[in-house]
């Protein structure tokens, strides 16, 4: 059975991925700060085993990048370079989780993988850099890779993000804060679907860059309405000023994902929110 290294193994997506990989029998090497591992240094100083696949999920969040730009570049960009060097030395495949924030607020839709990358946040900018490095290592050194540009991932165990923030307000019966007027849209994809595609990306016949989304737009207002429908709760709403790097992304194409994998994420927002709420309470 293959040996798999997962950076960001203690995070929301990483912990779900590690659990699923172990469940199906893979030898998993966790790599995260609470394992004593640091992306800012060469991985060979932390990992001795031969590795077949590296899932590179470790990165600073949007808010953390905004507060510490130097650290963001060190971890998100230098960290990706260290991962790629380790992959080159081990002959490993790299599966990189990027984000739909690389597109910024596009003027042309639907957004396809060849659309212009114009991030509005430092986080998005570091993801663009990580993607470019990954493609260059593929061309120069033959490092096989898959890049997933993730939409808004949500699900049980998530701490940060709009979905858990809304659920905490519902649970407490407190006011929900929405930045802007709530008409901005996102594509919300359930964690189980994301893990399914991450594992399928091990296939040696699959390579390239893919939007990993549902192809369904949901406004923040509609998200809250669906949450209140699922939970049976009703909470007051306060609209607040949006941040400078707030974006509105509509119509993410998943045609390339469908063509390469023969399937697309299938969990509806209502079903995913119901499962998230059941685990949240």
GROMACS .gro file of C-alpha atoms in nm:
model
  281
    1UNK     CA    1   0.000   0.000   0.000
    2UNK     CA    2   0.123   0.351  -0.084
    3UNK     CA    3   0.277   0.584   0.172
    4UNK     CA    4   0.107   0.921   0.178
    5UNK     CA    5   0.229   1.245   0.335
    6UNK     CA    6  -0.034   1.503   0.433
    7UNK     CA    7   0.074   1.858   0.515
    8UNK     CA    8  -0.182   2.049   0.717
    9UNK     CA    9  -0.290   1.713   0.857
   10UNK     CA   10  -0.451   1.865   1.169
   11UNK     CA   11  -0.664   2.117   0.982
   12UNK     CA   12  -1.027   2.084   0.883
   13UNK     CA   13  -0.972   1.921   0.544
   14UNK     CA   14  -0.648   1.752   0.647
   15UNK     CA   15  -0.797   1.572   0.947
   16UNK     CA   16  -1.086   1.438   0.736
   17UNK     CA   17  -0.840   1.325   0.467
   18UNK     CA   18  -0.607   1.151   0.714
   19UNK     CA   19  -0.898   0.965   0.873
   20UNK     CA   20  -1.029   0.847   0.535
   21UNK     CA   21  -0.686   0.743   0.407
   22UNK     CA   22  -0.623   0.536   0.720
   23UNK     CA   23  -0.970   0.386   0.693
   24UNK     CA   24  -0.897   0.252   0.345
   25UNK     CA   25  -0.554   0.121   0.445
   26UNK     CA   26  -0.292   0.375   0.339
   27UNK     CA   27   0.023   0.438   0.539
   28UNK     CA   28  -0.020   0.804   0.637
   29UNK     CA   29   0.252   1.043   0.755
   30UNK     CA   30   0.096   1.350   0.923
   31UNK     CA   31   0.282   1.677   0.882
   32UNK     CA   32   0.170   1.977   1.085
   33UNK     CA   33   0.290   2.216   1.353
   34UNK     CA   34   0.147   2.001   1.631
   35UNK     CA   35   0.359   1.713   1.498
   36UNK     CA   36   0.667   1.934   1.536
   37UNK     CA   37   0.687   1.987   1.159
   38UNK     CA   38   0.738   2.322   0.987
   39UNK     CA   39   0.685   2.396   0.618
   40UNK     CA   40   0.941   2.676   0.627
   41UNK     CA   41   1.221   2.419   0.649
   42UNK     CA   42   1.313   2.133   0.408
   43UNK     CA   43   1.086   1.835   0.460
   44UNK     CA   44   1.376   1.591   0.460
   45UNK     CA   45   1.456   1.714   0.811
   46UNK     CA   46   1.121   1.581   0.933
   47UNK     CA   47   1.035   1.283   0.711
   48UNK     CA   48   1.260   0.977   0.656
   49UNK     CA   49   1.020   0.737   0.480
   50UNK     CA   50   0.982   0.701   0.106
   51UNK     CA   51   0.666   0.879   0.002
   52UNK     CA   52   0.447   0.804  -0.300
   53UNK     CA   53   0.196   1.090  -0.279
   54UNK     CA   54   0.208   1.426  -0.101
   55UNK     CA   55  -0.117   1.604  -0.023
   56UNK     CA   56  -0.014   1.965   0.028
   57UNK     CA   57  -0.293   2.123   0.231
   58UNK     CA   58  -0.083   2.318   0.481
   59UNK     CA   59  -0.118   2.695   0.448
   60UNK     CA   60  -0.197   3.012   0.639
   61UNK     CA   61  -0.560   3.123   0.621
   62UNK     CA   62  -0.695   3.435   0.452
   63UNK     CA   63  -0.716   3.628   0.779
   64UNK     CA   64  -0.371   3.517   0.897
   65UNK     CA   65  -0.220   3.615   0.560
   66UNK     CA   66  -0.380   3.960   0.591
   67UNK     CA   67  -0.226   4.010   0.936
   68UNK     CA   68   0.122   3.865   0.863
   69UNK     CA   69   0.223   3.903   0.497
   70UNK     CA   70   0.587   3.801   0.549
   71UNK     CA   71   0.487   3.485   0.734
   72UNK     CA   72   0.225   3.413   0.467
   73UNK     CA   73   0.485   3.414   0.191
   74UNK     CA   74   0.724   3.204   0.401
   75UNK     CA   75   0.466   2.935   0.475
   76UNK     CA   76   0.241   2.936   0.169
   77UNK     CA   77   0.504   2.995  -0.100
   78UNK     CA   78   0.834   2.879   0.050
   79UNK     CA   79   0.647   2.588   0.206
   80UNK     CA   80   0.517   2.480  -0.135
   81UNK     CA   81   0.870   2.500  -0.276
   82UNK     CA   82   0.993   2.273   0.006
   83UNK     CA   83   0.713   2.026  -0.066
   84UNK     CA   84   0.798   2.022  -0.438
   85UNK     CA   85   1.168   1.967  -0.369
   86UNK     CA   86   1.084   1.674  -0.144
   87UNK     CA   87   0.852   1.535  -0.412
   88UNK     CA   88   1.128   1.564  -0.673
   89UNK     CA   89   1.374   1.380  -0.449
   90UNK     CA   90   1.123   1.102  -0.372
   91UNK     CA   91   0.956   1.070  -0.713
   92UNK     CA   92   0.625   1.151  -0.545
   93UNK     CA   93   0.305   1.291  -0.690
   94UNK     CA   94   0.183   1.622  -0.546
   95UNK     CA   95  -0.185   1.699  -0.489
   96UNK     CA   96  -0.208   2.071  -0.409
   97UNK     CA   97  -0.517   2.235  -0.265
   98UNK     CA   98  -0.544   2.581  -0.410
   99UNK     CA   99  -0.857   2.798  -0.388
  100UNK     CA  100  -1.113   2.968  -0.608
  101UNK     CA  101  -0.985   3.295  -0.459
  102UNK     CA  102  -0.710   3.287  -0.725
  103UNK     CA  103  -0.973   3.425  -0.966
  104UNK     CA  104  -1.060   3.727  -0.753
  105UNK     CA  105  -1.379   3.888  -0.881
  106UNK     CA  106  -1.386   3.786  -1.248
  107UNK     CA  107  -1.563   3.997  -1.509
  108UNK     CA  108  -1.624   3.700  -1.738
  109UNK     CA  109  -1.818   3.391  -1.633
  110UNK     CA  110  -1.837   3.100  -1.606
  111UNK     CA  111  -1.491   3.079  -1.451
  112UNK     CA  112  -1.286   2.807  -1.617
  113UNK     CA  113  -0.938   2.686  -1.530
  114UNK     CA  114  -0.787   2.902  -1.808
  115UNK     CA  115  -0.956   3.220  -1.681
  116UNK     CA  116  -0.734   3.509  -1.573
  117UNK     CA  117  -0.596   3.478  -1.221
  118UNK     CA  118  -0.649   3.812  -1.046
  119UNK     CA  119  -0.668   3.759  -0.668
  120UNK     CA  120  -0.792   4.036  -0.441
  121UNK     CA  121  -0.632   3.893  -0.125
  122UNK     CA  122  -0.279   3.809  -0.018
  123UNK     CA  123  -0.402   3.454   0.049
  124UNK     CA  124  -0.515   3.424  -0.313
  125UNK     CA  125  -0.184   3.567  -0.433
  126UNK     CA  126   0.014   3.304  -0.240
  127UNK     CA  127  -0.206   3.032  -0.389
  128UNK     CA  128  -0.130   3.162  -0.740
  129UNK     CA  129   0.242   3.146  -0.660
  130UNK     CA  130   0.204   2.790  -0.528
  131UNK     CA  131   0.022   2.683  -0.842
  132UNK     CA  132   0.288   2.834  -1.069
  133UNK     CA  133   0.568   2.664  -0.877
  134UNK     CA  134   0.385   2.331  -0.900
  135UNK     CA  135   0.337   2.359  -1.276
  136UNK     CA  136   0.701   2.460  -1.327
  137UNK     CA  137   0.823   2.159  -1.126
  138UNK     CA  138   0.600   1.945  -1.344
  139UNK     CA  139   0.755   2.085  -1.662
  140UNK     CA  140   1.119   2.105  -1.549
  141UNK     CA  141   1.152   1.799  -1.328
  142UNK     CA  142   0.861   1.578  -1.427
  143UNK     CA  143   0.693   1.599  -1.085
  144UNK     CA  144   0.338   1.466  -1.141
  145UNK     CA  145   0.071   1.684  -0.987
  146UNK     CA  146  -0.295   1.766  -0.949
  147UNK     CA  147  -0.410   2.112  -0.841
  148UNK     CA  148  -0.761   2.155  -0.702
  149UNK     CA  149  -0.903   2.505  -0.684
  150UNK     CA  150  -1.142   2.452  -0.397
  151UNK     CA  151  -1.469   2.638  -0.364
  152UNK     CA  152  -1.616   2.705  -0.018
  153UNK     CA  153  -1.557   2.377   0.164
  154UNK     CA  154  -1.778   2.313   0.468
  155UNK     CA  155  -1.878   2.023   0.691
  156UNK     CA  156  -1.850   1.863   1.036
  157UNK     CA  157  -1.548   1.972   1.237
  158UNK     CA  158  -1.501   2.306   1.064
  159UNK     CA  159  -1.415   2.590   1.302
  160UNK     CA  160  -1.354   2.888   1.076
  161UNK     CA  161  -1.574   3.003   0.792
  162UNK     CA  162  -1.920   3.137   0.725
  163UNK     CA  163  -2.106   2.808   0.783
  164UNK     CA  164  -1.975   2.737   1.137
  165UNK     CA  165  -2.011   3.107   1.223
  166UNK     CA  166  -2.378   3.097   1.126
  167UNK     CA  167  -2.433   2.768   1.309
  168UNK     CA  168  -2.278   2.906   1.629
  169UNK     CA  169  -2.515   3.202   1.612
  170UNK     CA  170  -2.812   2.972   1.555
  171UNK     CA  171  -2.710   2.752   1.847
  172UNK     CA  172  -2.671   3.053   2.075
  173UNK     CA  173  -2.980   3.231   1.943
  174UNK     CA  174  -2.766   3.539   1.875
  175UNK     CA  175  -2.754   3.787   1.589
  176UNK     CA  176  -2.591   3.670   1.264
  177UNK     CA  177  -2.342   3.915   1.115
  178UNK     CA  178  -2.327   3.930   0.734
  179UNK     CA  179  -2.065   4.140   0.557
  180UNK     CA  180  -2.198   4.351   0.272
  181UNK     CA  181  -2.562   4.309   0.173
  182UNK     CA  182  -2.551   3.927   0.161
  183UNK     CA  183  -2.611   3.911  -0.214
  184UNK     CA  184  -2.253   3.800  -0.280
  185UNK     CA  185  -2.242   3.439  -0.392
  186UNK     CA  186  -2.026   3.139  -0.316
  187UNK     CA  187  -2.011   2.781  -0.434
  188UNK     CA  188  -2.033   2.559  -0.124
  189UNK     CA  189  -1.893   2.206  -0.154
  190UNK     CA  190  -1.933   1.942   0.118
  191UNK     CA  191  -1.621   1.798   0.283
  192UNK     CA  192  -1.702   1.434   0.197
  193UNK     CA  193  -1.711   1.521  -0.173
  194UNK     CA  194  -1.378   1.701  -0.147
  195UNK     CA  195  -1.213   1.404   0.025
  196UNK     CA  196  -1.350   1.170  -0.242
  197UNK     CA  197  -1.183   1.369  -0.520
  198UNK     CA  198  -0.860   1.418  -0.327
  199UNK     CA  199  -0.821   1.042  -0.295
  200UNK     CA  200  -0.916   0.982  -0.657
  201UNK     CA  201  -0.638   1.223  -0.758
  202UNK     CA  202  -0.382   0.955  -0.666
  203UNK     CA  203  -0.461   0.793  -1.000
  204UNK     CA  204  -0.150   0.826  -1.218
  205UNK     CA  205  -0.368   0.894  -1.522
  206UNK     CA  206  -0.512   1.211  -1.367
  207UNK     CA  207  -0.305   1.529  -1.382
  208UNK     CA  208  -0.361   1.900  -1.424
  209UNK     CA  209  -0.561   2.180  -1.261
  210UNK     CA  210  -0.930   2.149  -1.173
  211UNK     CA  211  -1.203   2.357  -1.014
  212UNK     CA  212  -1.344   2.148  -0.730
  213UNK     CA  213  -1.690   2.290  -0.675
  214UNK     CA  214  -2.057   2.205  -0.725
  215UNK     CA  215  -2.130   2.450  -1.006
  216UNK     CA  216  -2.419   2.590  -0.799
  217UNK     CA  217  -2.421   2.952  -0.679
  218UNK     CA  218  -2.563   3.039  -0.337
  219UNK     CA  219  -2.587   3.389  -0.195
  220UNK     CA  220  -2.492   3.440   0.167
  221UNK     CA  221  -2.852   3.539   0.238
  222UNK     CA  222  -2.976   3.214   0.082
  223UNK     CA  223  -2.717   3.017   0.278
  224UNK     CA  224  -2.857   3.159   0.602
  225UNK     CA  225  -3.213   3.087   0.489
  226UNK     CA  226  -3.117   2.724   0.421
  227UNK     CA  227  -2.947   2.694   0.758
  228UNK     CA  228  -3.258   2.825   0.933
  229UNK     CA  229  -3.470   2.580   0.732
  230UNK     CA  230  -3.246   2.287   0.831
  231UNK     CA  231  -3.219   2.387   1.198
  232UNK     CA  232  -3.573   2.513   1.241
  233UNK     CA  233  -3.432   2.830   1.398
  234UNK     CA  234  -3.488   3.196   1.326
  235UNK     CA  235  -3.221   3.452   1.417
  236UNK     CA  236  -3.185   3.827   1.362
  237UNK     CA  237  -2.937   3.953   1.102
  238UNK     CA  238  -2.699   4.248   1.114
  239UNK     CA  239  -2.532   4.364   0.793
  240UNK     CA  240  -2.182   4.504   0.838
  241UNK     CA  241  -1.921   4.666   0.616
  242UNK     CA  242  -1.732   4.420   0.396
  243UNK     CA  243  -1.353   4.384   0.404
  244UNK     CA  244  -1.133   4.520   0.126
  245UNK     CA  245  -1.045   4.170   0.005
  246UNK     CA  246  -1.407   4.051   0.000
  247UNK     CA  247  -1.493   3.905  -0.340
  248UNK     CA  248  -1.797   3.780  -0.525
  249UNK     CA  249  -1.740   3.474  -0.740
  250UNK     CA  250  -2.013   3.341  -0.964
  251UNK     CA  251  -2.047   3.047  -1.202
  252UNK     CA  252  -1.752   2.816  -1.144
  253UNK     CA  253  -1.727   2.569  -1.430
  254UNK     CA  254  -1.674   2.204  -1.333
  255UNK     CA  255  -1.666   2.072  -1.692
  256UNK     CA  256  -1.296   1.985  -1.675
  257UNK     CA  257  -1.349   1.800  -1.345
  258UNK     CA  258  -1.636   1.602  -1.497
  259UNK     CA  259  -1.433   1.516  -1.808
  260UNK     CA  260  -1.129   1.392  -1.613
  261UNK     CA  261  -1.303   1.212  -1.324
  262UNK     CA  262  -1.632   1.114  -1.484
  263UNK     CA  263  -1.827   1.261  -1.193
  264UNK     CA  264  -1.880   1.581  -0.993
  265UNK     CA  265  -1.965   1.655  -0.627
  266UNK     CA  266  -2.313   1.524  -0.555
  267UNK     CA  267  -2.408   1.638  -0.203
  268UNK     CA  268  -2.676   1.907  -0.208
  269UNK     CA  269  -2.632   2.213   0.013
  270UNK     CA  270  -2.935   2.119   0.221
  271UNK     CA  271  -2.810   1.763   0.282
  272UNK     CA  272  -2.458   1.882   0.359
  273UNK     CA  273  -2.583   2.145   0.602
  274UNK     CA  274  -2.808   1.890   0.771
  275UNK     CA  275  -2.512   1.655   0.828
  276UNK     CA  276  -2.300   1.946   0.950
  277UNK     CA  277  -2.571   2.061   1.191
  278UNK     CA  278  -2.620   1.710   1.332
  279UNK     CA  279  -2.249   1.689   1.410
  280UNK     CA  280  -2.235   2.050   1.535
  281UNK     CA  281  -2.500   2.026   1.806
   0.00000   0.00000   0.00000
